[in-house]
N, CA, C and O of each residue as an XYZ file, in Angstrom:
752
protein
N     -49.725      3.947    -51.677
C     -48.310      3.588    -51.720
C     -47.647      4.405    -52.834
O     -48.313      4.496    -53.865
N     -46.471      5.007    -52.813
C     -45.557      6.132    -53.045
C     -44.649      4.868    -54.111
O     -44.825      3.692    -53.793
N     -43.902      5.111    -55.088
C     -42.841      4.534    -56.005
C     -42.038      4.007    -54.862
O     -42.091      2.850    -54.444
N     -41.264      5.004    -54.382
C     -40.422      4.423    -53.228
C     -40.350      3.853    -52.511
O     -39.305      3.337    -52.114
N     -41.806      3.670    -51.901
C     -42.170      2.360    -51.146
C     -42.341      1.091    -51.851
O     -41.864      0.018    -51.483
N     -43.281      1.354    -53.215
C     -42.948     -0.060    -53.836
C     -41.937     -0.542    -54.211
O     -41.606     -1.673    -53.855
N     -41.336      0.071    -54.878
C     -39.781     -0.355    -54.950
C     -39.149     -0.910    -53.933
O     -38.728     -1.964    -54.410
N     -38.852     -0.863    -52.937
C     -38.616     -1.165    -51.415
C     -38.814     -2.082    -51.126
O     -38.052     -2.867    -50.563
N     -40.442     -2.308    -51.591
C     -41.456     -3.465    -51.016
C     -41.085     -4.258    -52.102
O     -41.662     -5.315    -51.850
N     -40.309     -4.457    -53.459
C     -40.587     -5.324    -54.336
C     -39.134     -6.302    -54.229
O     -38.068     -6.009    -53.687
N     -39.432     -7.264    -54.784
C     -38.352     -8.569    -54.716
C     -37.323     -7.415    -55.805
O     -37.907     -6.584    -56.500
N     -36.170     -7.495    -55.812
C     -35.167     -6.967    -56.964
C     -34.922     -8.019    -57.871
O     -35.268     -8.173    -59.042
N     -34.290     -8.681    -57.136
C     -34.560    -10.128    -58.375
C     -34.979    -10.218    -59.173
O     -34.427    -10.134    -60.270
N     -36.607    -10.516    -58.886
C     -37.381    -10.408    -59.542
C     -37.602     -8.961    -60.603
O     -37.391     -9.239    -61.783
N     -37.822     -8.124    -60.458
C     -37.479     -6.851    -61.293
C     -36.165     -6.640    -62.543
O     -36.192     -5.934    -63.551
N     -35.096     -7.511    -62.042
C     -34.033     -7.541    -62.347
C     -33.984     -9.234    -63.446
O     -33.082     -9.859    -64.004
N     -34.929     -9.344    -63.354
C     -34.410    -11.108    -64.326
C     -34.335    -10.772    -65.138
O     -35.123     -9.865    -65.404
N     -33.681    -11.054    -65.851
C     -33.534    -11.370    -67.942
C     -34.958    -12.109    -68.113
O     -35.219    -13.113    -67.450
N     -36.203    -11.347    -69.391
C     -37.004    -12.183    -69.984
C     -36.762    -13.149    -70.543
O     -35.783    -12.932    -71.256
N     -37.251    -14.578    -70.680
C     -36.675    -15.422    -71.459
C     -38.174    -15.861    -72.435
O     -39.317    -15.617    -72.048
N     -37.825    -16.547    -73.748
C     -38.860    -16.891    -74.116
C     -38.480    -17.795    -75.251
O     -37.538    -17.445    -75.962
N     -39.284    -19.240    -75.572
C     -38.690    -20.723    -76.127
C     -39.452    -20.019    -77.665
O     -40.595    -19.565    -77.593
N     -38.785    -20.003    -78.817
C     -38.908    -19.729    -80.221
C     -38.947    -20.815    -81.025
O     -37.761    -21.127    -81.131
N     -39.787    -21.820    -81.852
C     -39.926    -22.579    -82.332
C     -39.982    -22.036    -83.564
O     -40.710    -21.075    -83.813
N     -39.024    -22.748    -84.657
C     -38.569    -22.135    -85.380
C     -39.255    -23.741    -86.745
O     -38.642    -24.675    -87.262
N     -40.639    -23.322    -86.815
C     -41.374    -24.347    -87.706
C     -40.970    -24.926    -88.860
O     -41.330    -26.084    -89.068
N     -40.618    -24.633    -89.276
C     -40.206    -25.020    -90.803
C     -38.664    -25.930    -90.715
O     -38.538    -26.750    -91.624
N     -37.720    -25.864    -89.897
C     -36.758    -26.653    -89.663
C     -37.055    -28.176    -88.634
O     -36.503    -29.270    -88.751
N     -38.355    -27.650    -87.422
C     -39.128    -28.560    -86.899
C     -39.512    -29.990    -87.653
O     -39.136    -31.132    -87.390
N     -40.514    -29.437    -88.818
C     -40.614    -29.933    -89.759
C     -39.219    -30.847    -90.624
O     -39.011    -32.019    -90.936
N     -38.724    -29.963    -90.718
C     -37.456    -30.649    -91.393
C     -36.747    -31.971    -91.012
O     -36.416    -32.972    -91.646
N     -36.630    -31.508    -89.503
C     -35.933    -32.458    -88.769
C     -36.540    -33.553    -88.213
O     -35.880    -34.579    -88.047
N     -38.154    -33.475    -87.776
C     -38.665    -34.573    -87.615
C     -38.537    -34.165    -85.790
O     -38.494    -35.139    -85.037
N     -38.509    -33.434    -85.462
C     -38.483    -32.599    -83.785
C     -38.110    -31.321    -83.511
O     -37.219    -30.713    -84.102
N     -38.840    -30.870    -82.544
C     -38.561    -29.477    -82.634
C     -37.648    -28.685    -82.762
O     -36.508    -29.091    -82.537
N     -37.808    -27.660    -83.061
C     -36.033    -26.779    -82.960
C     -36.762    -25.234    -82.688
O     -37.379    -24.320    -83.235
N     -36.226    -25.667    -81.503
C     -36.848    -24.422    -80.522
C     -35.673    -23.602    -79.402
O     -35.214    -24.029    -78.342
N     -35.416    -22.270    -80.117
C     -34.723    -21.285    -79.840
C     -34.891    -21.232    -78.257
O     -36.078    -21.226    -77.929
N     -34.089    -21.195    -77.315
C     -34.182    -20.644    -75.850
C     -33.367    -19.080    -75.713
O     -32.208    -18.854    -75.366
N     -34.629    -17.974    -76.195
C     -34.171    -16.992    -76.353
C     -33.909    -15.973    -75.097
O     -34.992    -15.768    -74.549
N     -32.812    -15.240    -74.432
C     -32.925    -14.797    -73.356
C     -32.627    -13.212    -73.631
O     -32.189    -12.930    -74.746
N     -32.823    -12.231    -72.750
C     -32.891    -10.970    -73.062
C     -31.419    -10.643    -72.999
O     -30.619    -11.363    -72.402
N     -30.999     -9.253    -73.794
C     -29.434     -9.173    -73.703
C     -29.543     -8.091    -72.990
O     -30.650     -7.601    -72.768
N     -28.147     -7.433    -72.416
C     -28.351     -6.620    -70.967
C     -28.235     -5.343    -72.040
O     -27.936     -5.653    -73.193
N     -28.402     -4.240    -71.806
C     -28.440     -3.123    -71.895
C     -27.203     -3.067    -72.940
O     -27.374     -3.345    -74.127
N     -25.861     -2.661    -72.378
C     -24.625     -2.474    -72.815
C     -24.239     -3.605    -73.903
O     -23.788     -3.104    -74.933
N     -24.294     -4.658    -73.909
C     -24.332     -5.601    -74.857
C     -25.048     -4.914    -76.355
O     -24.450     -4.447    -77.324
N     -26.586     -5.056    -76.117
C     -27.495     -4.586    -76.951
C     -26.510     -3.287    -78.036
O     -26.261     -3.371    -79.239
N     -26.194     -2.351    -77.218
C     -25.803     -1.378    -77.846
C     -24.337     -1.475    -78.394
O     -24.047     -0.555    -79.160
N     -23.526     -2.238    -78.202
C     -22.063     -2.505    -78.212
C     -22.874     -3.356    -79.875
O     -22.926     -2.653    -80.885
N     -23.433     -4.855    -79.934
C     -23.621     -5.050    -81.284
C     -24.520     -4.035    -82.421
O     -24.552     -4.231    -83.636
N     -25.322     -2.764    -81.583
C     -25.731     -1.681    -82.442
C     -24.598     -1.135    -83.055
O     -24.509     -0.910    -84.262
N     -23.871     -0.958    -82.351
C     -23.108      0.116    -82.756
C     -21.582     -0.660    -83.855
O     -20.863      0.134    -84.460
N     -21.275     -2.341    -83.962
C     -20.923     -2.980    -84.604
C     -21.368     -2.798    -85.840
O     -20.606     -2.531    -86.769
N     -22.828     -2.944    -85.990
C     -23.212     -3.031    -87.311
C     -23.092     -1.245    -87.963
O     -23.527     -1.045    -89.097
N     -22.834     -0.737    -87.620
C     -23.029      0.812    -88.052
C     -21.778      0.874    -89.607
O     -20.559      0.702    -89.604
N     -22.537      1.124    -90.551
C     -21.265      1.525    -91.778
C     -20.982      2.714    -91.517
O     -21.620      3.420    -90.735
N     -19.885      3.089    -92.220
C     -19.192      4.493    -91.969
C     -18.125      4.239    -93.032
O     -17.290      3.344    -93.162
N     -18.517      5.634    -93.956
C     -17.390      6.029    -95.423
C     -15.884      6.267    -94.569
O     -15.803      6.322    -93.342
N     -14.577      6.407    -95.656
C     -13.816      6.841    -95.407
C     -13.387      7.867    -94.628
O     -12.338      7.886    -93.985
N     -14.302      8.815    -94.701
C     -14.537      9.898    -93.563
C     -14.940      9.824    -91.981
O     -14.773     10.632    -91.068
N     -15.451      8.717    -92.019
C     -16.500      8.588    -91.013
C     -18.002      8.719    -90.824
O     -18.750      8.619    -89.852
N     -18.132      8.932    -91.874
C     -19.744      9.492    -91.892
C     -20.907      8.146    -91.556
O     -20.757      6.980    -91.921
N     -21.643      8.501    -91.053
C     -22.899      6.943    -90.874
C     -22.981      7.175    -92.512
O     -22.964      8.294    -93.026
N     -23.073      5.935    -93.241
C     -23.640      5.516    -94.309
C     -24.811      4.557    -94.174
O     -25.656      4.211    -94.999
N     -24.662      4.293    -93.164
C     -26.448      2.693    -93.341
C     -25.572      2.089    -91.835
O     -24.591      2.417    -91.168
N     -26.801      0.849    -91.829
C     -26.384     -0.149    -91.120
C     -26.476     -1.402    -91.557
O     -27.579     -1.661    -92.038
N     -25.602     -2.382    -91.558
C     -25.999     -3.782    -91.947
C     -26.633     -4.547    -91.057
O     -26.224     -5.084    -90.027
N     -27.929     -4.532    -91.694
C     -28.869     -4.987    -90.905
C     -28.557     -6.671    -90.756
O     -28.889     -7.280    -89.739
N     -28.017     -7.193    -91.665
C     -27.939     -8.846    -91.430
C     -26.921     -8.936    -90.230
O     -27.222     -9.541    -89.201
N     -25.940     -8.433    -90.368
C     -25.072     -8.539    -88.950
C     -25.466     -8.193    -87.844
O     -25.138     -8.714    -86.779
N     -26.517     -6.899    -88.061
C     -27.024     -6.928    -86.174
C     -27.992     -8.389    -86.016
O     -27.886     -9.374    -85.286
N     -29.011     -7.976    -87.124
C     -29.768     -9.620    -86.384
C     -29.155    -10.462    -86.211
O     -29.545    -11.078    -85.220
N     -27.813    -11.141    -86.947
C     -27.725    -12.272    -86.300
C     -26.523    -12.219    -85.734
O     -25.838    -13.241    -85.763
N     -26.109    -11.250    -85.222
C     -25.472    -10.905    -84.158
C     -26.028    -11.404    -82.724
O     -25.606    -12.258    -81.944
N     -27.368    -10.359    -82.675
C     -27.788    -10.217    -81.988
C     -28.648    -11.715    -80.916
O     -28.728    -12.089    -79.746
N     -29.168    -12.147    -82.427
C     -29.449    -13.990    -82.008
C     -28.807    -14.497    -81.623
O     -29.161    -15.244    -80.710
N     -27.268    -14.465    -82.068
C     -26.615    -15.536    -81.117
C     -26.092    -15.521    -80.633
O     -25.238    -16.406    -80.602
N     -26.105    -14.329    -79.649
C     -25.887    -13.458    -78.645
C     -27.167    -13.914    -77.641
O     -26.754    -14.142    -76.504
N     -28.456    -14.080    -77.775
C     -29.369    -14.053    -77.090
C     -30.012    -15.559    -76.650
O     -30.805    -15.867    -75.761
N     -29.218    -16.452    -77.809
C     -29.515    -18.017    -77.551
C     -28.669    -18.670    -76.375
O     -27.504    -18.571    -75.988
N     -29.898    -19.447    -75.952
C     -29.015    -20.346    -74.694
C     -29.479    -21.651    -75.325
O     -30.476    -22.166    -74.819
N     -29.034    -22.120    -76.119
C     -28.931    -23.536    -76.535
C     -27.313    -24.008    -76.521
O     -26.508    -23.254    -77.067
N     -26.973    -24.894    -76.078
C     -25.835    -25.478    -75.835
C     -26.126    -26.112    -77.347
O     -25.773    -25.663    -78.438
N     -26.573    -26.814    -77.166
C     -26.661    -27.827    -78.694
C     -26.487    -26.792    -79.814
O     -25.428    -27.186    -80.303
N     -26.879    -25.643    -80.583
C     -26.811    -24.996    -81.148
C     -25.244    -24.224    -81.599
O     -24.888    -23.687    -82.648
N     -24.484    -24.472    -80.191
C     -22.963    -23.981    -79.842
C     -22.079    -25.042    -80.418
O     -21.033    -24.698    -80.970
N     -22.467    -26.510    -80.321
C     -21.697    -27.774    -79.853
C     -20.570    -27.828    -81.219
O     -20.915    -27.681    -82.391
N     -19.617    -27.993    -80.897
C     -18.373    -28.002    -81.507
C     -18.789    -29.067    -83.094
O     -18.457    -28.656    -84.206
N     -19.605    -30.545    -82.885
C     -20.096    -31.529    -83.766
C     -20.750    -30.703    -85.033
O     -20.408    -30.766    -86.214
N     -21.955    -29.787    -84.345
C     -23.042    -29.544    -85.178
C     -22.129    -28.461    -86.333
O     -22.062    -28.503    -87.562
N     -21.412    -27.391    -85.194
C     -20.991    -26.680    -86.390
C     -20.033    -26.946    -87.141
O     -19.951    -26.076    -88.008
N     -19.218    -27.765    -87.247
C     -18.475    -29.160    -87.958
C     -19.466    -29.472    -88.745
O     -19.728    -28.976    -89.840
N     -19.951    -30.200    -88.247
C     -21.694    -30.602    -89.629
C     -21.822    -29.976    -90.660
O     -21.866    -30.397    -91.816
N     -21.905    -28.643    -90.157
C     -22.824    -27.246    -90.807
C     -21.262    -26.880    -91.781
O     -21.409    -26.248    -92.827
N     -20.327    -27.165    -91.506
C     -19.105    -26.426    -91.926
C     -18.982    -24.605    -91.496
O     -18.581    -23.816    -92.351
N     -19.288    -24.242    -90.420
C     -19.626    -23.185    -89.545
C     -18.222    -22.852    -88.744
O     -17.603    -23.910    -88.856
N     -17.494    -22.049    -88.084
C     -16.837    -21.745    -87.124
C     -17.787    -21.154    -85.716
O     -17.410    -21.460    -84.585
N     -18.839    -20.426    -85.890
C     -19.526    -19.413    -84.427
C     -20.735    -20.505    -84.562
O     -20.909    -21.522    -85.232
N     -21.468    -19.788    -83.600
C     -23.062    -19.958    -83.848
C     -23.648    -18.718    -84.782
O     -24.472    -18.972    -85.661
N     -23.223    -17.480    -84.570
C     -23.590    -16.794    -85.572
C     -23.572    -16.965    -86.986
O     -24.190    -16.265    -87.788
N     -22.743    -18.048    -87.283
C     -22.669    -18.526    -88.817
C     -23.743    -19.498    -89.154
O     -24.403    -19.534    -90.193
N     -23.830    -20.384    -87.983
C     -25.115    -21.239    -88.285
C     -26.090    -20.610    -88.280
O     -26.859    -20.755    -89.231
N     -26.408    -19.725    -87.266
C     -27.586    -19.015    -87.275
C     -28.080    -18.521    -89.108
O     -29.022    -18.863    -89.823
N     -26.867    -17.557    -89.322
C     -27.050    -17.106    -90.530
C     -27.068    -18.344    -91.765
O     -27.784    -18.149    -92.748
N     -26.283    -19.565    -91.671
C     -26.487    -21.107    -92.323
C     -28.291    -21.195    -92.220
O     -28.973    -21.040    -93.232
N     -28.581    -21.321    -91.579
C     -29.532    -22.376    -91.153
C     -31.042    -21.444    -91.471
O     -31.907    -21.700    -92.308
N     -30.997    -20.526    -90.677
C     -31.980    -19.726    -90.781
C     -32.030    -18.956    -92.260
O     -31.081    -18.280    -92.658
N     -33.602    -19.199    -93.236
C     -34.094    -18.042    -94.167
C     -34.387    -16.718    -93.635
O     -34.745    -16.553    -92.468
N     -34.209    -15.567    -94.657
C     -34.083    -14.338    -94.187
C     -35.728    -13.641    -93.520
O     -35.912    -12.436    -93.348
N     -36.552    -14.504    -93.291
C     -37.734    -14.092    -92.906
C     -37.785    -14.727    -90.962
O     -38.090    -14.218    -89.883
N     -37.316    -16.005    -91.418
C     -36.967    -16.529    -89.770
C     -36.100    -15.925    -89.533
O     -36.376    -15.757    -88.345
N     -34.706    -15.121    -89.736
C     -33.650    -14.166    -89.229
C     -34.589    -13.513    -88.453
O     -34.732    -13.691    -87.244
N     -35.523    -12.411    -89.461
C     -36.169    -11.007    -88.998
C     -37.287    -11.330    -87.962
O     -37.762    -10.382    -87.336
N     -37.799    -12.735    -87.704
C     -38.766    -12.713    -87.254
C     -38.326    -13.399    -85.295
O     -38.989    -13.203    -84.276
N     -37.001    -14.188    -85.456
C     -36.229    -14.361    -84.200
C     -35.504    -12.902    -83.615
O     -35.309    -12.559    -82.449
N     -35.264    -12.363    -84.589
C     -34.452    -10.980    -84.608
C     -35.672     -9.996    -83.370
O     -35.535     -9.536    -82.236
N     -36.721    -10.044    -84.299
C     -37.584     -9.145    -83.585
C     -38.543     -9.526    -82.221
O     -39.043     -8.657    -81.507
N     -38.720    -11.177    -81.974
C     -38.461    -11.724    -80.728
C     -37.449    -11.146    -79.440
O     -37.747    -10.747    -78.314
N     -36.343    -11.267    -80.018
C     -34.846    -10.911    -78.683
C     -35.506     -9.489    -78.957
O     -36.447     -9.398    -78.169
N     -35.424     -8.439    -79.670
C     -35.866     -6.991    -79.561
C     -37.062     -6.855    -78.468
O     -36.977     -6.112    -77.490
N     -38.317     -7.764    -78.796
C     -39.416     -7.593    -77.396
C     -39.006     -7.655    -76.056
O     -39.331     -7.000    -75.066
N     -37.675     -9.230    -76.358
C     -37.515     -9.660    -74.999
C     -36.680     -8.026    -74.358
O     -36.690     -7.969    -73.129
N     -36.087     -6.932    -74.988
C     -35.101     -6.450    -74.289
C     -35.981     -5.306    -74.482
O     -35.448     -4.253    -74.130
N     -37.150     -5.191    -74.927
C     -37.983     -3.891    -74.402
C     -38.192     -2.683    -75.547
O     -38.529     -1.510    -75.388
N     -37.866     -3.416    -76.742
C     -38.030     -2.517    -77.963
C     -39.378     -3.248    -78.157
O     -39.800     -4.327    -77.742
N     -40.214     -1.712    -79.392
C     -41.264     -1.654    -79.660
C     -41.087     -2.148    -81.283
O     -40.996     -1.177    -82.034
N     -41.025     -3.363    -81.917
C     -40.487     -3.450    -82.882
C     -41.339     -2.768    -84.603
O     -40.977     -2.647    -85.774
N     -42.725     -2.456    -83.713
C     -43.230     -1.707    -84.814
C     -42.580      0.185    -85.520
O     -42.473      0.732    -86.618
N     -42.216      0.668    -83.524
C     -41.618      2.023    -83.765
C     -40.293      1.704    -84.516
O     -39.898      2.293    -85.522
N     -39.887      1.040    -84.100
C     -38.282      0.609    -84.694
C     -37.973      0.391    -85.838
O     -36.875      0.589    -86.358
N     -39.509     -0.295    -86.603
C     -39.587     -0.334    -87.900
C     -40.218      0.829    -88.786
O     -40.423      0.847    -90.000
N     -40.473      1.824    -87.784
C     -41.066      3.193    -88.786
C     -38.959      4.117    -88.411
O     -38.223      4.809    -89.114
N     -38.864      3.649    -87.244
C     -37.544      4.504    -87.281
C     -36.344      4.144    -88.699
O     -35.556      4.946    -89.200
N     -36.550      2.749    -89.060
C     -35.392      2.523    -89.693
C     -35.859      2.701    -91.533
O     -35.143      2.408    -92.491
N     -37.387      3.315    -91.564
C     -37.782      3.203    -92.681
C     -37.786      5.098    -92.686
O     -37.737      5.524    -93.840
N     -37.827      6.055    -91.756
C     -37.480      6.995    -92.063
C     -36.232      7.237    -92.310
O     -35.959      8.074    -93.170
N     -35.161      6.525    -91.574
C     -33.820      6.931    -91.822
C     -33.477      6.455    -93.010
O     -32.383      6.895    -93.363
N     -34.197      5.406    -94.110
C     -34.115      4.877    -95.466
C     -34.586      6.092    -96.110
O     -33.798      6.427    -96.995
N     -35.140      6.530    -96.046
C     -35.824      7.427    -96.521
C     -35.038      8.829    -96.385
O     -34.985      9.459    -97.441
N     -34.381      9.463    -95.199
C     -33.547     10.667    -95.502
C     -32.533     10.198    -96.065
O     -31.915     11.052    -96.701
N     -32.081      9.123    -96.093
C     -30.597      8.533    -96.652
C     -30.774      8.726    -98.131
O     -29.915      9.333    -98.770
N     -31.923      8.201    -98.745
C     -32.397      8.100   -100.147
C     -32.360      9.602   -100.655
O     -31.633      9.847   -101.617
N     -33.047     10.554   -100.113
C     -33.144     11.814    -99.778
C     -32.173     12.733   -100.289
O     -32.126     13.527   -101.228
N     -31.105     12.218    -98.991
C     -29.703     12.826    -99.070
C     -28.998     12.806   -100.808
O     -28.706     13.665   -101.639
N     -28.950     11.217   -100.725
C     -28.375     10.414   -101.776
C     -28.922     11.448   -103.428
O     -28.187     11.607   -104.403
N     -29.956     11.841   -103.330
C     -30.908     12.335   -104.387
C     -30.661     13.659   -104.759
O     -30.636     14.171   -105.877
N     -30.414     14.312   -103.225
C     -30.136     15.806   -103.266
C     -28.466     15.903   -103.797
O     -28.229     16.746   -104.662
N     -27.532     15.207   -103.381
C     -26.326     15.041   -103.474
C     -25.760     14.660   -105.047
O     -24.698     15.106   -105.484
N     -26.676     13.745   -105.820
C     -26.605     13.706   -107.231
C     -27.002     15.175   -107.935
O     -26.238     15.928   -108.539
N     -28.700     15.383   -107.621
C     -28.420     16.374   -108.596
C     -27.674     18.117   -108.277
O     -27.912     19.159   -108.887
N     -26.541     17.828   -106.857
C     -26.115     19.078   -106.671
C     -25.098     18.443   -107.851
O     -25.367     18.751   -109.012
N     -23.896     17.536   -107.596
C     -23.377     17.137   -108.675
C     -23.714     17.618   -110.253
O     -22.974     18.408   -110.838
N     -24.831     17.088   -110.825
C     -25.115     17.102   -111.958
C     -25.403     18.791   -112.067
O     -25.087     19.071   -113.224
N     -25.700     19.601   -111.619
C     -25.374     20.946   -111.224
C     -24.124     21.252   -111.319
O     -23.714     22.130   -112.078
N     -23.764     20.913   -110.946
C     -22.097     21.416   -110.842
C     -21.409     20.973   -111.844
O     -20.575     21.710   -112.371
N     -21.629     19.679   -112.298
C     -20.779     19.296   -113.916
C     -21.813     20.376   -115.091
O     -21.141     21.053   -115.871
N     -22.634     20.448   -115.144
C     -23.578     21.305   -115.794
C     -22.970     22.866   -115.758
O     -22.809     23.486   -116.809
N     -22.679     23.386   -114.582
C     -22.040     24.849   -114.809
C     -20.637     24.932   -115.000
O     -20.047     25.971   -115.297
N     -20.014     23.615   -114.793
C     -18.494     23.138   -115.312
C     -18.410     23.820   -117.082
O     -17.891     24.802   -117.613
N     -19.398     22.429   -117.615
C     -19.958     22.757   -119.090
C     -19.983     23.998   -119.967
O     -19.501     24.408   -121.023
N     -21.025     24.497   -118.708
C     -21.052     25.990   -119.293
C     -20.362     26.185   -119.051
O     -20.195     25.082   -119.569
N     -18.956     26.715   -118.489
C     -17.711     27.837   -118.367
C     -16.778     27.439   -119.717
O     -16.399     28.157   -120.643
N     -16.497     25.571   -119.374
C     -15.954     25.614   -120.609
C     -16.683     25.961   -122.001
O     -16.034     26.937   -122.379
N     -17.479     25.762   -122.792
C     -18.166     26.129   -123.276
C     -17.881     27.564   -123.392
O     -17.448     28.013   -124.453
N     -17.993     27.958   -122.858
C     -17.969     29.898   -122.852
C     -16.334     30.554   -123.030
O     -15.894     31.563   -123.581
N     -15.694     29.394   -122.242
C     -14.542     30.002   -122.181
C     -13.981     29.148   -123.944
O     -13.141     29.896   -124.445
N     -14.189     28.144   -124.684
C     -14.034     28.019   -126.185
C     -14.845     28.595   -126.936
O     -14.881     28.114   -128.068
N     -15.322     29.201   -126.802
C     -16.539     29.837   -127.706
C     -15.635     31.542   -127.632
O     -15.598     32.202   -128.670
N     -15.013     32.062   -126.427
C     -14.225     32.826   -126.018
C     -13.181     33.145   -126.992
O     -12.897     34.223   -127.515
N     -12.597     31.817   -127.143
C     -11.096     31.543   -127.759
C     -11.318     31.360   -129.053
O     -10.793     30.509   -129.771
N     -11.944     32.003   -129.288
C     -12.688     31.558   -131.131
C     -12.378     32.594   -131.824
O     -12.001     32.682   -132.992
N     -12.728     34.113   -130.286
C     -12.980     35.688   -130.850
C     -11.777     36.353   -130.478
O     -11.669     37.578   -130.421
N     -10.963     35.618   -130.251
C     -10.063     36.437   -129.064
C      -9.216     37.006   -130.431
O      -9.440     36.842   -131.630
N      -7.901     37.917   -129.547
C      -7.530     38.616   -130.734
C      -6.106     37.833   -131.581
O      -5.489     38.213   -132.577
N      -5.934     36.682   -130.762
C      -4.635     35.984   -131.753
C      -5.515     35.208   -132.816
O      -5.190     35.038   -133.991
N      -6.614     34.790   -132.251
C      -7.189     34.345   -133.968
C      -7.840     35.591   -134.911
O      -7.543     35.630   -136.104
N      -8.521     36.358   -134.468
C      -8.085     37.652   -134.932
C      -6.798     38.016   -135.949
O      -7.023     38.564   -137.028
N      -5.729     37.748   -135.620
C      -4.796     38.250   -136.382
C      -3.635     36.976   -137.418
O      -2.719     37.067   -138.235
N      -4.438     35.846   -136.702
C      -4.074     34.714   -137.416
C      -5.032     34.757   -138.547
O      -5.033     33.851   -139.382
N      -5.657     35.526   -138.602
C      -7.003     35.635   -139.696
C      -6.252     36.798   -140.676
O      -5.805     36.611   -141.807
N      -6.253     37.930   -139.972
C      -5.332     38.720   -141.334
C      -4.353     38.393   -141.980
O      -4.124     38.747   -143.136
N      -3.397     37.395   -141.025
C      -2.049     37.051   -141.556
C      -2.710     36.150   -142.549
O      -2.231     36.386   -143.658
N      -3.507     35.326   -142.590
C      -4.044     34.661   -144.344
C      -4.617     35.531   -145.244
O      -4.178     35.818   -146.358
N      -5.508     35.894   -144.769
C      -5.933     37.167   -145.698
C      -5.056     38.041   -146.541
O      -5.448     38.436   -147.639
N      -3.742     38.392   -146.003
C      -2.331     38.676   -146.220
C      -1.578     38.178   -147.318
O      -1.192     38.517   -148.437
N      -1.541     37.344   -146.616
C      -0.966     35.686   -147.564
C      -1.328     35.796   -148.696
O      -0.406     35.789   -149.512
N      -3.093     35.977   -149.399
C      -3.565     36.019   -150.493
C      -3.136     36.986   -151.447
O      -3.638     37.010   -152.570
């Protein structure tokens, strides 16, 4: 059997579902005295990349500067939760919250963020180990950049230095002090 035939032969539906997967989130479990368990569902393609591209910083210029990583994750969580209860107008009243993204970020420590965060990433087909060498090289040319960019600076105030420098050291020999020198000499 040929791609084209399986494909053909296969349910679409099925091929086509959103992964879903229930996240028990232990330590609030605990807390509460019953579970509290995330109903995490996959986000579609265009979504995914629409809150990538949210979190992206950019200088006055435009330039990528970083990304804020706390806003995509929990962007991205509560974007990917199907808990009604988690939404309910009461709780985030409770919480003193306006979104679910605020509770999310309320409620959740920054280790349960990264660790629900990188859940919805499996469910939508990222490799969250490559993802984590990708975002530790781009720390790394950024740092890089950042490093090369100081000491061109400190270079450049450095040959600043020297000109002035050269150019008062200049004005020391020149010929009006020169002759501001005889005119005392004169004087005597």
């Amino acid at each position: 059997m040929n791609l084209v035939d399986a494909l053909l032969d296969s349910d679409a539906g099925k091929l086509l579902e959103k992964a879903k997967k229930d996240y028990e989130v232990k330590r609030l479990s605990n807390m509460l005295g019953c579970p509290f368990v995330m109903h995490l569902e996959q986000l579609d393609n265009k979504r995914m990349t629409e809150l990538q591209e949210s979190a992206v910083k950019m200088d006055r210029r435009g330039k990528v500067t970083g990304t804020d990583l706390f806003a995509l994750q929990t962007a991205v969580i509560a974007e990917s939760i199907n808990n009604p209860e988690l939404a309910d107008t009461k709780v985030l009243k409770h919480f003193k919250v306006a979104t679910p993204r605020e509770f999310i970020a309320k409620i959740l420590n920054a280790g349960e963020i990264t660790n629900v965060y990188n859940e919805v990433s499996r469910l939508c087909g990222y490799d969250v180990e490559e993802e984590a060498e990708k975002v530790k090289a781009e720390k790394k040319r950024l740092e890089e950049e950042a490093k090369a960019k100081k000491e061109h600076n400190k270079q450049t105030v450095k040959e600043q230095n020297d000109l002035y420098t050269g150019y008062s050291s200049d004005q020391n020999t020149s010929p009006k002090n020169d002759l501001t020198k005889t005119i005392q000499v004169v004087k005597r």
